[in-house]
Short mmCIF file of the C-alpha atoms (twelve columns), coordinates in Angstrom:
data_MODEL
# 
_entry.id   MODEL 
# 
loop_
_atom_site.group_PDB 
_atom_site.id 
_atom_site.type_symbol 
_atom_site.label_atom_id 
_atom_site.label_alt_id 
_atom_site.label_comp_id 
_atom_site.label_asym_id 
_atom_site.label_seq_id 
_atom_site.Cartn_x 
_atom_site.Cartn_y 
_atom_site.Cartn_z 
_atom_site.pdbx_PDB_model_num 
ATOM 1   C CA . UNK A 1   23.820 -51.883 -6.140 1 
ATOM 2   C CA . UNK A 2   26.623 -51.624 -8.678 1 
ATOM 3   C CA . UNK A 3   25.238 -48.342 -9.990 1 
ATOM 4   C CA . UNK A 4   24.901 -46.982 -6.449 1 
ATOM 5   C CA . UNK A 5   28.467 -47.999 -5.606 1 
ATOM 6   C CA . UNK A 6   29.747 -46.458 -8.839 1 
ATOM 7   C CA . UNK A 7   27.963 -43.180 -8.120 1 
ATOM 8   C CA . UNK A 8   29.410 -43.161 -4.595 1 
ATOM 9   C CA . UNK A 9   32.882 -43.578 -6.045 1 
ATOM 10  C CA . UNK A 10  32.241 -40.656 -8.366 1 
ATOM 11  C CA . UNK A 11  31.218 -38.495 -5.403 1 
ATOM 12  C CA . UNK A 12  34.339 -39.471 -3.465 1 
ATOM 13  C CA . UNK A 13  36.446 -38.746 -6.515 1 
ATOM 14  C CA . UNK A 14  34.860 -35.329 -6.873 1 
ATOM 15  C CA . UNK A 15  35.409 -34.524 -3.216 1 
ATOM 16  C CA . UNK A 16  39.027 -35.613 -3.273 1 
ATOM 17  C CA . UNK A 17  39.727 -34.068 -6.643 1 
ATOM 18  C CA . UNK A 18  38.351 -30.661 -5.719 1 
ATOM 19  C CA . UNK A 19  39.385 -30.692 -2.085 1 
ATOM 20  C CA . UNK A 20  42.603 -30.778 -0.071 1 
ATOM 21  C CA . UNK A 21  45.289 -33.407 -0.446 1 
ATOM 22  C CA . UNK A 22  44.680 -36.467 1.709  1 
ATOM 23  C CA . UNK A 23  48.342 -37.395 1.737  1 
ATOM 24  C CA . UNK A 24  49.714 -37.855 5.233  1 
ATOM 25  C CA . UNK A 25  46.302 -38.140 6.905  1 
ATOM 26  C CA . UNK A 26  45.719 -40.642 9.706  1 
ATOM 27  C CA . UNK A 27  45.014 -44.102 8.326  1 
ATOM 28  C CA . UNK A 28  41.643 -45.724 8.849  1 
ATOM 29  C CA . UNK A 29  42.768 -48.479 11.213 1 
ATOM 30  C CA . UNK A 30  44.582 -46.085 13.562 1 
ATOM 31  C CA . UNK A 31  41.669 -43.656 13.695 1 
ATOM 32  C CA . UNK A 32  39.147 -46.479 14.009 1 
ATOM 33  C CA . UNK A 33  40.950 -47.719 17.126 1 
ATOM 34  C CA . UNK A 34  40.758 -44.276 18.783 1 
ATOM 35  C CA . UNK A 35  37.087 -43.826 17.903 1 
ATOM 36  C CA . UNK A 36  36.164 -47.320 19.040 1 
ATOM 37  C CA . UNK A 37  37.878 -46.710 22.388 1 
ATOM 38  C CA . UNK A 38  36.439 -43.230 23.091 1 
ATOM 39  C CA . UNK A 39  33.010 -43.091 21.439 1 
ATOM 40  C CA . UNK A 40  29.959 -43.001 23.708 1 
ATOM 41  C CA . UNK A 41  26.844 -44.545 22.141 1 
ATOM 42  C CA . UNK A 42  23.285 -43.469 22.972 1 
ATOM 43  C CA . UNK A 43  22.002 -46.993 23.508 1 
ATOM 44  C CA . UNK A 44  19.378 -45.933 26.061 1 
ATOM 45  C CA . UNK A 45  18.874 -42.169 25.995 1 
ATOM 46  C CA . UNK A 46  21.619 -39.657 26.695 1 
ATOM 47  C CA . UNK A 47  24.582 -41.516 28.221 1 
ATOM 48  C CA . UNK A 48  25.732 -40.509 31.675 1 
ATOM 49  C CA . UNK A 49  29.344 -40.493 30.508 1 
ATOM 50  C CA . UNK A 50  28.562 -37.664 28.090 1 
ATOM 51  C CA . UNK A 51  26.608 -35.687 30.690 1 
ATOM 52  C CA . UNK A 52  29.489 -35.991 33.141 1 
ATOM 53  C CA . UNK A 53  31.927 -34.831 30.468 1 
ATOM 54  C CA . UNK A 54  29.858 -31.712 29.680 1 
ATOM 55  C CA . UNK A 55  28.341 -30.924 33.080 1 
ATOM 56  C CA . UNK A 56  31.082 -28.614 34.367 1 
ATOM 57  C CA . UNK A 57  31.421 -26.499 31.214 1 
ATOM 58  C CA . UNK A 58  30.715 -22.832 31.982 1 
ATOM 59  C CA . UNK A 59  29.823 -22.219 28.331 1 
ATOM 60  C CA . UNK A 60  28.758 -25.090 26.080 1 
ATOM 61  C CA . UNK A 61  28.528 -23.934 22.465 1 
ATOM 62  C CA . UNK A 62  26.456 -26.389 20.418 1 
ATOM 63  C CA . UNK A 63  26.985 -26.026 16.688 1 
ATOM 64  C CA . UNK A 64  24.202 -27.165 14.380 1 
ATOM 65  C CA . UNK A 65  23.727 -27.921 10.716 1 
ATOM 66  C CA . UNK A 66  20.660 -25.784 10.027 1 
ATOM 67  C CA . UNK A 67  17.355 -27.176 8.777  1 
ATOM 68  C CA . UNK A 68  17.762 -30.821 9.759  1 
ATOM 69  C CA . UNK A 69  15.514 -32.918 11.967 1 
ATOM 70  C CA . UNK A 70  16.608 -34.479 15.260 1 
ATOM 71  C CA . UNK A 71  18.930 -31.642 16.283 1 
ATOM 72  C CA . UNK A 72  16.455 -29.667 18.394 1 
ATOM 73  C CA . UNK A 73  15.125 -32.744 20.170 1 
ATOM 74  C CA . UNK A 74  18.668 -33.786 21.076 1 
ATOM 75  C CA . UNK A 75  19.566 -30.313 22.397 1 
ATOM 76  C CA . UNK A 76  16.322 -30.198 24.378 1 
ATOM 77  C CA . UNK A 77  17.173 -33.492 26.052 1 
ATOM 78  C CA . UNK A 78  20.725 -32.270 26.669 1 
ATOM 79  C CA . UNK A 79  19.494 -29.056 28.319 1 
ATOM 80  C CA . UNK A 80  17.187 -30.953 30.640 1 
ATOM 81  C CA . UNK A 81  19.927 -33.451 31.542 1 
ATOM 82  C CA . UNK A 82  22.400 -30.649 32.324 1 
ATOM 83  C CA . UNK A 83  19.974 -28.545 34.393 1 
ATOM 84  C CA . UNK A 84  20.557 -30.492 37.631 1 
ATOM 85  C CA . UNK A 85  24.307 -29.966 37.103 1 
ATOM 86  C CA . UNK A 86  24.100 -26.176 37.048 1 
ATOM 87  C CA . UNK A 87  22.834 -25.214 33.582 1 
ATOM 88  C CA . UNK A 88  20.605 -22.167 34.005 1 
ATOM 89  C CA . UNK A 89  20.541 -20.438 30.620 1 
ATOM 90  C CA . UNK A 90  19.995 -21.332 26.960 1 
ATOM 91  C CA . UNK A 91  21.011 -18.812 24.282 1 
ATOM 92  C CA . UNK A 92  19.667 -19.234 20.752 1 
ATOM 93  C CA . UNK A 93  20.661 -17.878 17.351 1 
ATOM 94  C CA . UNK A 94  17.433 -15.942 16.811 1 
ATOM 95  C CA . UNK A 95  16.578 -12.225 16.512 1 
ATOM 96  C CA . UNK A 96  17.215 -10.663 19.914 1 
ATOM 97  C CA . UNK A 97  13.860 -8.888  20.196 1 
ATOM 98  C CA . UNK A 98  12.176 -12.291 20.583 1 
ATOM 99  C CA . UNK A 99  14.037 -12.980 23.850 1 
ATOM 100 C CA . UNK A 100 11.099 -11.990 26.003 1 
ATOM 101 C CA . UNK A 101 8.703  -14.232 24.052 1 
ATOM 102 C CA . UNK A 102 11.036 -17.236 24.045 1 
ATOM 103 C CA . UNK A 103 11.533 -16.953 27.783 1 
ATOM 104 C CA . UNK A 104 7.870  -16.297 28.553 1 
ATOM 105 C CA . UNK A 105 6.823  -19.288 26.460 1 
ATOM 106 C CA . UNK A 106 9.292  -21.714 28.015 1 
ATOM 107 C CA . UNK A 107 8.218  -20.540 31.490 1 
ATOM 108 C CA . UNK A 108 4.570  -21.222 30.620 1 
ATOM 109 C CA . UNK A 109 3.580  -17.547 30.735 1 
ATOM 110 C CA . UNK A 110 2.960  -17.016 26.990 1 
ATOM 111 C CA . UNK A 111 0.890  -19.262 24.732 1 
ATOM 112 C CA . UNK A 112 3.287  -19.013 21.791 1 
ATOM 113 C CA . UNK A 113 6.812  -17.742 21.073 1 
ATOM 114 C CA . UNK A 114 5.762  -16.857 17.518 1 
ATOM 115 C CA . UNK A 115 5.495  -18.952 14.366 1 
ATOM 116 C CA . UNK A 116 9.103  -18.397 13.340 1 
ATOM 117 C CA . UNK A 117 10.439 -19.547 16.687 1 
ATOM 118 C CA . UNK A 118 8.278  -22.670 16.653 1 
ATOM 119 C CA . UNK A 119 9.431  -23.526 13.130 1 
ATOM 120 C CA . UNK A 120 13.061 -23.014 14.076 1 
ATOM 121 C CA . UNK A 121 13.251 -24.378 17.626 1 
ATOM 122 C CA . UNK A 122 9.887  -26.032 18.295 1 
ATOM 123 C CA . UNK A 123 11.061 -29.333 19.768 1 
ATOM 124 C CA . UNK A 124 13.736 -27.626 21.874 1 
ATOM 125 C CA . UNK A 125 11.356 -24.995 23.259 1 
ATOM 126 C CA . UNK A 126 8.683  -27.586 24.045 1 
ATOM 127 C CA . UNK A 127 11.208 -29.717 25.936 1 
ATOM 128 C CA . UNK A 128 12.370 -26.763 28.049 1 
ATOM 129 C CA . UNK A 129 8.770  -25.646 28.654 1 
ATOM 130 C CA . UNK A 130 7.866  -29.125 29.933 1 
ATOM 131 C CA . UNK A 131 10.921 -29.206 32.207 1 
ATOM 132 C CA . UNK A 132 10.273 -25.714 33.566 1 
ATOM 133 C CA . UNK A 133 6.730  -26.717 34.487 1 
ATOM 134 C CA . UNK A 134 8.233  -29.105 37.052 1 
ATOM 135 C CA . UNK A 135 10.706 -26.597 38.525 1 
ATOM 136 C CA . UNK A 136 10.257 -23.745 41.016 1 
ATOM 137 C CA . UNK A 137 10.565 -20.294 39.372 1 
ATOM 138 C CA . UNK A 138 14.044 -19.628 40.733 1 
ATOM 139 C CA . UNK A 139 15.349 -22.874 39.184 1 
ATOM 140 C CA . UNK A 140 13.695 -22.620 35.783 1 
ATOM 141 C CA . UNK A 141 15.836 -22.542 32.638 1 
ATOM 142 C CA . UNK A 142 16.041 -19.080 31.086 1 
ATOM 143 C CA . UNK A 143 15.960 -18.790 27.297 1 
ATOM 144 C CA . UNK A 144 17.358 -15.781 25.422 1 
ATOM 145 C CA . UNK A 145 17.968 -14.836 21.783 1 
ATOM 146 C CA . UNK A 146 21.413 -13.540 20.834 1 
ATOM 147 C CA . UNK A 147 21.329 -12.694 17.126 1 
ATOM 148 C CA . UNK A 148 20.794 -9.295  15.516 1 
ATOM 149 C CA . UNK A 149 17.339 -8.174  14.383 1 
ATOM 150 C CA . UNK A 150 17.462 -8.314  10.544 1 
ATOM 151 C CA . UNK A 151 15.416 -5.132  9.959  1 
ATOM 152 C CA . UNK A 152 13.563 -2.498  11.961 1 
ATOM 153 C CA . UNK A 153 10.337 -3.998  10.621 1 
ATOM 154 C CA . UNK A 154 11.372 -7.308  12.219 1 
ATOM 155 C CA . UNK A 155 12.020 -5.507  15.504 1 
ATOM 156 C CA . UNK A 156 8.803  -3.532  15.863 1 
ATOM 157 C CA . UNK A 157 6.023  -6.211  16.032 1 
ATOM 158 C CA . UNK A 158 7.497  -8.276  18.898 1 
ATOM 159 C CA . UNK A 159 8.631  -5.081  20.625 1 
ATOM 160 C CA . UNK A 160 5.071  -3.712  20.448 1 
ATOM 161 C CA . UNK A 161 4.013  -6.941  22.165 1 
ATOM 162 C CA . UNK A 162 6.510  -6.265  24.945 1 
ATOM 163 C CA . UNK A 163 5.237  -2.683  25.259 1 
ATOM 164 C CA . UNK A 164 1.699  -4.027  25.607 1 
ATOM 165 C CA . UNK A 165 2.781  -6.632  28.191 1 
ATOM 166 C CA . UNK A 166 4.361  -3.849  30.286 1 
ATOM 167 C CA . UNK A 167 1.189  -1.766  30.282 1 
ATOM 168 C CA . UNK A 168 1.976  0.731   27.494 1 
ATOM 169 C CA . UNK A 169 4.385  2.974   29.443 1 
ATOM 170 C CA . UNK A 170 4.879  6.417   27.889 1 
ATOM 171 C CA . UNK A 171 8.615  5.972   27.339 1 
ATOM 172 C CA . UNK A 172 8.078  2.903   25.183 1 
ATOM 173 C CA . UNK A 173 5.021  4.228   23.373 1 
ATOM 174 C CA . UNK A 174 7.056  7.313   22.472 1 
ATOM 175 C CA . UNK A 175 9.922  5.134   21.236 1 
ATOM 176 C CA . UNK A 176 7.672  3.083   18.954 1 
ATOM 177 C CA . UNK A 177 6.088  6.247   17.566 1 
ATOM 178 C CA . UNK A 178 9.506  7.786   16.893 1 
ATOM 179 C CA . UNK A 179 10.743 4.704   15.058 1 
ATOM 180 C CA . UNK A 180 7.547  4.480   13.021 1 
ATOM 181 C CA . UNK A 181 7.923  8.172   12.109 1 
ATOM 182 C CA . UNK A 182 11.432 7.623   10.780 1 
ATOM 183 C CA . UNK A 183 13.368 9.301   13.587 1 
ATOM 184 C CA . UNK A 184 17.044 8.318   13.658 1 
ATOM 185 C CA . UNK A 185 17.000 4.977   15.512 1 
ATOM 186 C CA . UNK A 186 20.207 5.649   17.416 1 
ATOM 187 C CA . UNK A 187 18.806 8.890   18.815 1 
ATOM 188 C CA . UNK A 188 15.412 7.373   19.598 1 
ATOM 189 C CA . UNK A 189 16.855 4.320   21.337 1 
ATOM 190 C CA . UNK A 190 19.375 6.407   23.292 1 
ATOM 191 C CA . UNK A 191 16.617 8.758   24.479 1 
ATOM 192 C CA . UNK A 192 14.493 5.826   25.658 1 
ATOM 193 C CA . UNK A 193 17.425 4.267   27.497 1 
ATOM 194 C CA . UNK A 194 18.217 7.591   29.196 1 
ATOM 195 C CA . UNK A 195 14.630 7.943   30.402 1 
ATOM 196 C CA . UNK A 196 14.603 4.393   31.704 1 
ATOM 197 C CA . UNK A 197 17.897 4.906   33.490 1 
ATOM 198 C CA . UNK A 198 16.579 8.067   35.146 1 
ATOM 199 C CA . UNK A 199 13.477 6.180   36.344 1 
ATOM 200 C CA . UNK A 200 15.167 2.829   36.996 1 
ATOM 201 C CA . UNK A 201 14.033 2.409   40.599 1 
ATOM 202 C CA . UNK A 202 10.406 3.224   39.780 1 
ATOM 203 C CA . UNK A 203 10.460 0.983   36.696 1 
ATOM 204 C CA . UNK A 204 11.837 -1.979  38.634 1 
ATOM 205 C CA . UNK A 205 9.236  -1.452  41.329 1 
ATOM 206 C CA . UNK A 206 6.494  -1.372  38.690 1 
ATOM 207 C CA . UNK A 207 7.625  -4.290  36.482 1 
ATOM 208 C CA . UNK A 208 10.138 -6.258  38.520 1 
ATOM 209 C CA . UNK A 209 13.845 -6.896  37.979 1 
ATOM 210 C CA . UNK A 210 13.401 -9.523  35.271 1 
ATOM 211 C CA . UNK A 211 11.070 -7.455  33.099 1 
ATOM 212 C CA . UNK A 212 13.283 -4.386  33.416 1 
ATOM 213 C CA . UNK A 213 16.351 -6.391  32.432 1 
ATOM 214 C CA . UNK A 214 14.522 -7.909  29.441 1 
ATOM 215 C CA . UNK A 215 13.530 -4.419  28.305 1 
ATOM 216 C CA . UNK A 216 17.063 -3.034  28.620 1 
ATOM 217 C CA . UNK A 217 18.296 -6.075  26.665 1 
ATOM 218 C CA . UNK A 218 15.794 -5.380  23.888 1 
ATOM 219 C CA . UNK A 219 16.886 -1.753  23.531 1 
ATOM 220 C CA . UNK A 220 20.562 -2.711  23.594 1 
ATOM 221 C CA . UNK A 221 19.959 -5.507  21.085 1 
ATOM 222 C CA . UNK A 222 18.202 -3.216  18.618 1 
ATOM 223 C CA . UNK A 223 20.889 -0.537  18.945 1 
ATOM 224 C CA . UNK A 224 23.552 -3.132  18.104 1 
ATOM 225 C CA . UNK A 225 21.404 -4.531  15.303 1 
ATOM 226 C CA . UNK A 226 20.907 -1.098  13.740 1 
ATOM 227 C CA . UNK A 227 24.672 -0.568  13.744 1 
ATOM 228 C CA . UNK A 228 25.206 -3.892  11.954 1 
ATOM 229 C CA . UNK A 229 22.504 -3.104  9.396  1 
ATOM 230 C CA . UNK A 230 24.291 0.092   8.418  1 
ATOM 231 C CA . UNK A 231 27.277 -1.938  7.172  1 
ATOM 232 C CA . UNK A 232 27.192 -3.078  3.567  1 
ATOM 233 C CA . UNK A 233 26.273 -6.746  3.182  1 
ATOM 234 C CA . UNK A 234 29.223 -9.102  2.790  1 
ATOM 235 C CA . UNK A 235 32.233 -10.142 4.825  1 
ATOM 236 C CA . UNK A 236 32.374 -6.838  6.715  1 
ATOM 237 C CA . UNK A 237 28.758 -7.112  7.849  1 
ATOM 238 C CA . UNK A 238 29.313 -10.772 8.771  1 
ATOM 239 C CA . UNK A 239 32.181 -9.702  11.033 1 
ATOM 240 C CA . UNK A 240 30.101 -6.929  12.609 1 
ATOM 241 C CA . UNK A 241 27.250 -9.351  13.214 1 
ATOM 242 C CA . UNK A 242 29.644 -11.775 14.908 1 
ATOM 243 C CA . UNK A 243 30.936 -9.010  17.172 1 
ATOM 244 C CA . UNK A 244 27.364 -8.016  18.065 1 
ATOM 245 C CA . UNK A 245 26.463 -11.634 18.864 1 
ATOM 246 C CA . UNK A 246 29.540 -11.862 21.077 1 
ATOM 247 C CA . UNK A 247 28.479 -8.755  22.992 1 
ATOM 248 C CA . UNK A 248 24.918 -10.078 23.391 1 
ATOM 249 C CA . UNK A 249 26.190 -13.448 24.623 1 
ATOM 250 C CA . UNK A 250 28.625 -11.812 27.047 1 
ATOM 251 C CA . UNK A 251 25.799 -9.766  28.554 1 
ATOM 252 C CA . UNK A 252 23.710 -12.895 29.131 1 
ATOM 253 C CA . UNK A 253 26.657 -14.821 30.555 1 
ATOM 254 C CA . UNK A 254 27.240 -11.999 33.034 1 
ATOM 255 C CA . UNK A 255 23.596 -12.243 34.112 1 
ATOM 256 C CA . UNK A 256 23.423 -16.054 34.209 1 
ATOM 257 C CA . UNK A 257 23.643 -17.517 37.721 1 
ATOM 258 C CA . UNK A 258 25.070 -20.775 36.376 1 
ATOM 259 C CA . UNK A 259 26.268 -22.462 33.210 1 
ATOM 260 C CA . UNK A 260 24.983 -21.619 29.737 1 
ATOM 261 C CA . UNK A 261 24.343 -23.503 26.506 1 
ATOM 262 C CA . UNK A 262 24.657 -21.479 23.296 1 
ATOM 263 C CA . UNK A 263 22.997 -23.059 20.241 1 
ATOM 264 C CA . UNK A 264 24.256 -21.594 16.953 1 
ATOM 265 C CA . UNK A 265 25.135 -22.648 13.425 1 
ATOM 266 C CA . UNK A 266 28.316 -24.686 13.406 1 
ATOM 267 C CA . UNK A 267 30.336 -21.943 11.695 1 
ATOM 268 C CA . UNK A 268 29.790 -19.824 14.823 1 
ATOM 269 C CA . UNK A 269 30.980 -22.746 16.968 1 
ATOM 270 C CA . UNK A 270 34.506 -22.723 15.500 1 
ATOM 271 C CA . UNK A 271 37.284 -22.032 18.008 1 
ATOM 272 C CA . UNK A 272 39.642 -21.507 15.107 1 
ATOM 273 C CA . UNK A 273 38.424 -20.528 11.679 1 
ATOM 274 C CA . UNK A 274 38.362 -23.271 9.081  1 
ATOM 275 C CA . UNK A 275 35.221 -22.250 7.165  1 
ATOM 276 C CA . UNK A 276 33.320 -19.046 6.435  1 
ATOM 277 C CA . UNK A 277 34.042 -15.361 5.865  1 
ATOM 278 C CA . UNK A 278 34.635 -14.320 9.487  1 
ATOM 279 C CA . UNK A 279 38.165 -14.353 10.883 1 
ATOM 280 C CA . UNK A 280 37.107 -14.943 14.515 1 
ATOM 281 C CA . UNK A 281 33.863 -16.770 15.073 1 
ATOM 282 C CA . UNK A 282 31.789 -16.643 18.243 1 
ATOM 283 C CA . UNK A 283 33.265 -19.675 20.024 1 
ATOM 284 C CA . UNK A 284 36.801 -18.410 19.466 1 
ATOM 285 C CA . UNK A 285 35.833 -15.005 20.850 1 
ATOM 286 C CA . UNK A 286 34.214 -16.600 23.893 1 
ATOM 287 C CA . UNK A 287 37.114 -18.946 24.572 1 
ATOM 288 C CA . UNK A 288 39.743 -16.245 24.180 1 
ATOM 289 C CA . UNK A 289 38.199 -12.978 25.304 1 
ATOM 290 C CA . UNK A 290 34.934 -13.433 27.190 1 
ATOM 291 C CA . UNK A 291 34.928 -12.359 30.853 1 
ATOM 292 C CA . UNK A 292 32.705 -15.355 31.601 1 
ATOM 293 C CA . UNK A 293 33.855 -17.836 28.973 1 
ATOM 294 C CA . UNK A 294 37.605 -17.479 28.567 1 
ATOM 295 C CA . UNK A 295 39.207 -20.924 28.873 1 
ATOM 296 C CA . UNK A 296 35.804 -22.291 29.910 1 
ATOM 297 C CA . UNK A 297 34.122 -22.719 26.524 1 
ATOM 298 C CA . UNK A 298 33.476 -26.159 25.027 1 
ATOM 299 C CA . UNK A 299 32.524 -26.399 21.331 1 
ATOM 300 C CA . UNK A 300 30.324 -29.403 20.535 1 
ATOM 301 C CA . UNK A 301 29.099 -29.876 16.955 1 
ATOM 302 C CA . UNK A 302 26.086 -32.030 16.089 1 
ATOM 303 C CA . UNK A 303 26.650 -33.639 12.683 1 
ATOM 304 C CA . UNK A 304 24.428 -35.836 10.492 1 
ATOM 305 C CA . UNK A 305 25.656 -39.150 9.092  1 
ATOM 306 C CA . UNK A 306 22.979 -39.786 6.477  1 
ATOM 307 C CA . UNK A 307 19.583 -38.680 5.249  1 
ATOM 308 C CA . UNK A 308 18.797 -35.495 3.382  1 
ATOM 309 C CA . UNK A 309 19.864 -31.894 3.782  1 
ATOM 310 C CA . UNK A 310 20.501 -28.734 1.831  1 
ATOM 311 C CA . UNK A 311 23.861 -29.104 0.074  1 
ATOM 312 C CA . UNK A 312 25.160 -26.464 -2.340 1 
ATOM 313 C CA . UNK A 313 21.733 -24.908 -2.765 1 
ATOM 314 C CA . UNK A 314 19.626 -28.043 -3.273 1 
ATOM 315 C CA . UNK A 315 18.150 -30.717 -1.034 1 
ATOM 316 C CA . UNK A 316 19.766 -34.088 -1.646 1 
ATOM 317 C CA . UNK A 317 20.289 -37.437 -0.018 1 
ATOM 318 C CA . UNK A 318 23.701 -38.210 1.446  1 
ATOM 319 C CA . UNK A 319 25.511 -40.891 3.393  1 
ATOM 320 C CA . UNK A 320 29.003 -40.312 4.754  1 
ATOM 321 C CA . UNK A 321 29.551 -44.080 4.742  1 
ATOM 322 C CA . UNK A 322 29.292 -44.093 0.965  1 
ATOM 323 C CA . UNK A 323 30.487 -40.614 0.035  1 
ATOM 324 C CA . UNK A 324 33.527 -40.099 2.276  1 
ATOM 325 C CA . UNK A 325 37.068 -41.483 2.020  1 
ATOM 326 C CA . UNK A 326 37.640 -44.629 4.066  1 
ATOM 327 C CA . UNK A 327 39.641 -42.774 6.733  1 
ATOM 328 C CA . UNK A 328 37.149 -39.904 7.123  1 
ATOM 329 C CA . UNK A 329 36.188 -39.297 10.768 1 
ATOM 330 C CA . UNK A 330 32.376 -39.250 10.527 1 
ATOM 331 C CA . UNK A 331 32.351 -42.351 8.323  1 
ATOM 332 C CA . UNK A 332 34.324 -44.172 11.010 1 
ATOM 333 C CA . UNK A 333 32.046 -42.818 13.757 1 
ATOM 334 C CA . UNK A 334 29.030 -44.019 11.773 1 
ATOM 335 C CA . UNK A 335 30.560 -47.472 11.434 1 
ATOM 336 C CA . UNK A 336 31.427 -47.765 15.130 1 
ATOM 337 C CA . UNK A 337 28.133 -46.294 16.392 1 
ATOM 338 C CA . UNK A 338 26.123 -48.864 14.455 1 
ATOM 339 C CA . UNK A 339 22.996 -46.829 13.709 1 
ATOM 340 C CA . UNK A 340 22.505 -45.007 17.007 1 
ATOM 341 C CA . UNK A 341 23.540 -41.453 17.967 1 
ATOM 342 C CA . UNK A 342 26.968 -41.186 19.544 1 
ATOM 343 C CA . UNK A 343 29.268 -38.681 21.262 1 
ATOM 344 C CA . UNK A 344 32.981 -38.467 20.543 1 
ATOM 345 C CA . UNK A 345 35.093 -36.205 22.774 1 
ATOM 346 C CA . UNK A 346 38.223 -35.086 20.941 1 
ATOM 347 C CA . UNK A 347 40.398 -35.676 23.990 1 
ATOM 348 C CA . UNK A 348 43.009 -37.896 22.381 1 
ATOM 349 C CA . UNK A 349 46.185 -35.993 21.479 1 
ATOM 350 C CA . UNK A 350 45.909 -37.231 17.898 1 
ATOM 351 C CA . UNK A 351 42.909 -34.952 17.331 1 
ATOM 352 C CA . UNK A 352 45.139 -31.988 18.129 1 
ATOM 353 C CA . UNK A 353 48.330 -33.019 16.394 1 
ATOM 354 C CA . UNK A 354 47.426 -35.238 13.417 1 
ATOM 355 C CA . UNK A 355 45.992 -34.479 9.983  1 
ATOM 356 C CA . UNK A 356 42.558 -36.055 9.756  1 
ATOM 357 C CA . UNK A 357 39.875 -36.023 7.052  1 
ATOM 358 C CA . UNK A 358 36.514 -34.580 8.119  1 
ATOM 359 C CA . UNK A 359 33.510 -34.298 5.785  1 
ATOM 360 C CA . UNK A 360 31.499 -31.220 6.797  1 
ATOM 361 C CA . UNK A 361 29.066 -31.804 3.926  1 
ATOM 362 C CA . UNK A 362 29.940 -30.880 1.301  1 
ATOM 363 C CA . UNK A 363 33.449 -29.711 2.083  1 
ATOM 364 C CA . UNK A 364 36.271 -32.024 3.083  1 
ATOM 365 C CA . UNK A 365 38.636 -30.401 5.559  1 
ATOM 366 C CA . UNK A 366 42.013 -31.876 6.421  1 
ATOM 367 C CA . UNK A 367 43.758 -30.970 9.659  1 
ATOM 368 C CA . UNK A 368 43.582 -31.555 13.419 1 
ATOM 369 C CA . UNK A 369 39.827 -31.326 14.191 1 
ATOM 370 C CA . UNK A 370 40.431 -30.190 17.779 1 
ATOM 371 C CA . UNK A 371 41.774 -26.904 16.421 1 
ATOM 372 C CA . UNK A 372 38.144 -25.939 15.779 1 
ATOM 373 C CA . UNK A 373 35.991 -28.146 18.014 1 
ATOM 374 C CA . UNK A 374 36.131 -30.120 21.258 1 
ATOM 375 C CA . UNK A 375 33.670 -32.883 20.461 1 
ATOM 376 C CA . UNK A 376 31.095 -34.246 18.024 1 
ATOM 377 C CA . UNK A 377 27.671 -35.800 18.344 1 
ATOM 378 C CA . UNK A 378 26.701 -37.917 15.334 1 
ATOM 379 C CA . UNK A 379 23.026 -38.264 14.361 1 
ATOM 380 C CA . UNK A 380 22.573 -41.454 12.314 1 
ATOM 381 C CA . UNK A 381 19.778 -40.215 10.026 1 
ATOM 382 C CA . UNK A 382 18.111 -36.845 9.485  1 
ATOM 383 C CA . UNK A 383 15.450 -35.246 7.294  1 
ATOM 384 C CA . UNK A 384 15.452 -31.794 5.728  1 
ATOM 385 C CA . UNK A 385 13.048 -29.502 7.561  1 
ATOM 386 C CA . UNK A 386 13.445 -26.190 5.767  1 
ATOM 387 C CA . UNK A 387 12.550 -23.280 8.022  1 
# 
């Protein structure tokens, strides 16, 4: 125990020594009192108080720490709990071309969304699929992907599946052949979209509104993805990707008949940049400039308290109760929650005006946490599930 405590002190010393100054941050007792008053524990499933707090959000951005267990199961339960309150759409950080497969799978139409999707979002997709099986078609939860397609080779296999599902129409067969032959993708995609637009009424009659919309989304998504891929990798491409994701989310919000949940990495969930290479992340764009999300976007980040995760390139065990300063927010949440998941809305003015210490694993950030996020959910223990 002495060795473990000594090592924990070394970790804290390293964090403090290499990180920001903790001078002037809110003291433990003052922050503990706020957390103890406002925290909502998950003593018996998702608490009604949390559902009521989130139910009227037009856009709920859920930020995740990638590759940890428990996250997808929690979000699946949250989606199902919010569906009776008007949630109609779930948007996932996954290559856009898989939208049709994700949606078909969760509606019980397809047998699989693909291996990659099951590895990444298996528990979440299964939960939505089970819920949709109990709902009439016009009330089922739609699932869409809103990230760029990494390469044209990533785009073509699932798109060929969509072409097959639609009966191999000439316009799409010609598009696939052109892309495989190395024709300029912008020209090939534009030509296909023009042909579809000219035959829109006939296409909708043949496939239905939903299938036509999914197809138009796929062509638009690949056109945006190709534009991002032309930018040299680095901060500039990161910014272009973020702009493309914003456009893809805005399109889905415009189509959604109700509220939407957007599940992305927690960097994307920042309403004001505090980490990463992008100046304006997705949640900030949505909150400030989205036709359907401006002033109606809530950023909720799901954070782990202990377990194992990828930190600075290697998988290691961690525990914020041992590795964080005494007045660090997640350490205090862990203490108050007592080993169960918990929700903390950052409604108190102190979260907006006071300097607080937050351990985002591995980086300590000091400042008002509500500048970036609106609430946290703390998972008591997680495992690394590399995808």
